[in-house]
Amino acid sequence: MFEFQNNYLKLFIFLALCTLLETTEFDPLGYILYCPCMGRFGNQADHFLGALSFAHGLNRTLVLPPWVEYRYGESKSIQVPFDTYFKVDPLQKFHKVLTMENFMKNVAPYEWPETDRISFCYMARGGSGDSCNAKDGNPFGPFWDTYNVEFVTSEFYGPLHYDVHHHDMIKQWREKYPPKKWPVLAFTGAPASFPVQQENLPLQKYLEWSENIEKKADNFIKKVL
């Protein structure tokens, strides 16, 4: 009887794993993560357009980061899921994306295991001369802590940069960091310039307010204006 139950349990676990793998499609061309750690909403939105363009150029899935907020009385930043303010589907019309929450739950365990979590930065950051120190300070630490991310080492990608509209940057990134060897590029900061590049401004048309925000806006117009 015990052996039968044990075999039944193994079968159940096997089928559950198969179902998960079938419903979770992994991108063979890789993913891009980053901490939107510079400035408040306006700066983060500027950087987002650049990051979206960068991911599109490399043809990697962009993991939509939460919005970093600084609230009165809070000593650490608060991470607000991306889809709290904006819809995800309209962005799919331009490029493949998924939320950070979705990535960490369904993709990271397979494509970004804890032993392979490497932080990317242009050059060494902070006191140590051989590390990105990706979690040093606020909001860097709280951002990654929200998703229980610990980095095992650092990767310096200089002299590469994020301007995929000029030169041959796309080719250089792909040659140095092929998806098979580097399935996830996790940046200490946004892979984008500030202020936003002129070429990336049209991408704002893919940002549509979430239904909840639209309702609040409509209510404000009805009651106040």
Short mmCIF file of C-alpha atoms in Angstrom, two decimals, residues 96-207:
data_model
loop_
_atom_site.label_atom_id
_atom_site.label_comp_id
_atom_site.label_asym_id
_atom_site.label_seq_id
_atom_site.Cartn_x
_atom_site.Cartn_y
_atom_site.Cartn_z
CA LYS A 96 8.31 40.49 -26.08
CA VAL A 97 8.01 41.35 -22.38
CA LEU A 98 6.92 39.82 -19.09
CA THR A 99 6.65 41.15 -15.56
CA MET A 100 9.36 40.67 -12.98
CA GLU A 101 6.93 38.71 -10.83
CA ASN A 102 6.17 36.32 -13.69
CA PHE A 103 9.85 35.92 -14.52
CA MET A 104 10.96 35.16 -10.97
CA LYS A 105 8.17 32.63 -10.42
CA ASN A 106 8.08 30.78 -13.73
CA VAL A 107 11.35 31.41 -15.56
CA ALA A 108 14.14 32.16 -13.08
CA PRO A 109 14.17 28.71 -11.42
CA TYR A 110 15.13 27.19 -14.78
CA GLU A 111 16.84 29.93 -16.79
CA TRP A 112 18.42 31.90 -13.94
CA PRO A 113 19.24 29.54 -11.04
CA GLU A 114 20.76 31.00 -7.88
CA THR A 115 24.23 29.72 -8.80
CA ASP A 116 24.22 31.66 -12.09
CA ARG A 117 23.05 35.08 -10.95
CA ILE A 118 25.61 37.56 -12.24
CA SER A 119 25.26 41.33 -12.02
CA PHE A 120 26.25 43.45 -15.02
CA CYS A 121 27.80 46.90 -14.84
CA TYR A 122 30.03 49.03 -17.05
CA MET A 123 32.84 49.06 -14.49
CA ALA A 124 33.41 48.33 -10.81
CA ARG A 125 31.03 50.21 -8.53
CA GLY A 126 31.39 51.15 -4.87
CA GLY A 127 34.25 50.45 -2.49
CA SER A 128 35.34 47.15 -3.99
CA GLY A 129 37.37 47.33 -7.17
CA ASP A 130 36.24 43.98 -8.53
CA SER A 131 32.48 44.02 -8.08
CA CYS A 132 29.33 45.78 -9.27
CA ASN A 133 28.14 45.85 -5.64
CA ALA A 134 24.70 45.56 -7.19
CA LYS A 135 22.90 45.63 -3.84
CA ASP A 136 24.90 48.42 -2.23
CA GLY A 137 22.64 51.26 -1.12
CA ASN A 138 19.01 52.26 -1.55
CA PRO A 139 17.14 51.44 -3.79
CA PHE A 140 19.62 48.85 -5.12
CA GLY A 141 19.48 46.57 -2.09
CA PRO A 142 15.73 46.75 -1.43
CA PHE A 143 14.99 46.28 -5.14
CA TRP A 144 16.74 42.93 -5.45
CA ASP A 145 15.79 41.88 -1.91
CA THR A 146 12.14 42.17 -2.92
CA TYR A 147 12.72 39.16 -5.18
CA ASN A 148 15.26 37.39 -2.94
CA VAL A 149 18.05 37.83 -5.47
CA GLU A 150 21.67 37.36 -4.41
CA PHE A 151 24.45 37.76 -6.96
CA VAL A 152 27.36 35.33 -7.04
CA THR A 153 29.74 37.51 -9.06
CA SER A 154 29.98 40.52 -11.39
CA GLU A 155 30.53 41.07 -15.09
CA PHE A 156 31.96 44.30 -16.52
CA TYR A 157 30.67 44.95 -20.02
CA GLY A 158 32.63 48.12 -20.82
CA PRO A 159 33.36 49.54 -23.36
CA LEU A 160 30.01 48.37 -24.79
CA HIS A 161 27.09 50.80 -24.47
CA TYR A 162 23.33 50.94 -25.04
CA ASP A 163 22.95 52.95 -28.25
CA VAL A 164 21.59 50.30 -30.60
CA HIS A 165 20.65 52.86 -33.26
CA HIS A 166 24.20 53.65 -34.30
CA HIS A 167 27.52 51.90 -34.90
CA ASP A 168 27.41 48.10 -34.59
CA MET A 169 26.48 47.79 -30.92
CA ILE A 170 23.90 45.05 -31.48
CA LYS A 171 26.48 42.85 -33.16
CA GLN A 172 29.05 43.49 -30.42
CA TRP A 173 26.62 42.64 -27.62
CA ARG A 174 25.53 39.43 -29.33
CA GLU A 175 29.09 38.33 -29.98
CA LYS A 176 30.30 39.01 -26.45
CA TYR A 177 27.20 37.69 -24.68
CA PRO A 178 25.56 34.92 -26.75
CA PRO A 179 22.23 33.78 -25.25
CA LYS A 180 23.31 30.14 -24.94
CA LYS A 181 26.12 31.11 -22.59
CA TRP A 182 24.44 34.19 -21.09
CA PRO A 183 20.67 33.56 -21.01
CA VAL A 184 20.09 36.44 -18.58
CA LEU A 185 21.69 39.87 -18.54
CA ALA A 186 20.90 41.47 -15.18
CA PHE A 187 22.00 45.10 -15.08
CA THR A 188 22.82 47.06 -11.94
CA GLY A 189 21.13 50.07 -13.51
CA ALA A 190 18.96 50.68 -16.55
CA PRO A 191 20.56 49.75 -19.89
CA ALA A 192 19.63 53.13 -21.31
CA SER A 193 20.88 56.69 -21.58
CA PHE A 194 19.40 59.71 -19.80
CA PRO A 195 17.69 61.77 -20.96
CA VAL A 196 15.91 59.46 -23.37
CA GLN A 197 17.33 59.23 -26.89
CA GLN A 198 15.30 61.00 -29.56
CA GLU A 199 14.97 57.73 -31.49
CA ASN A 200 13.26 56.07 -28.51
CA LEU A 201 10.59 58.70 -27.86
CA PRO A 202 7.99 57.11 -30.20
CA LEU A 203 7.97 54.00 -27.99
CA GLN A 204 5.86 55.85 -25.43
CA LYS A 205 2.79 55.05 -27.56
CA TYR A 206 3.00 51.47 -26.29
CA LEU A 207 2.59 52.61 -22.69
#
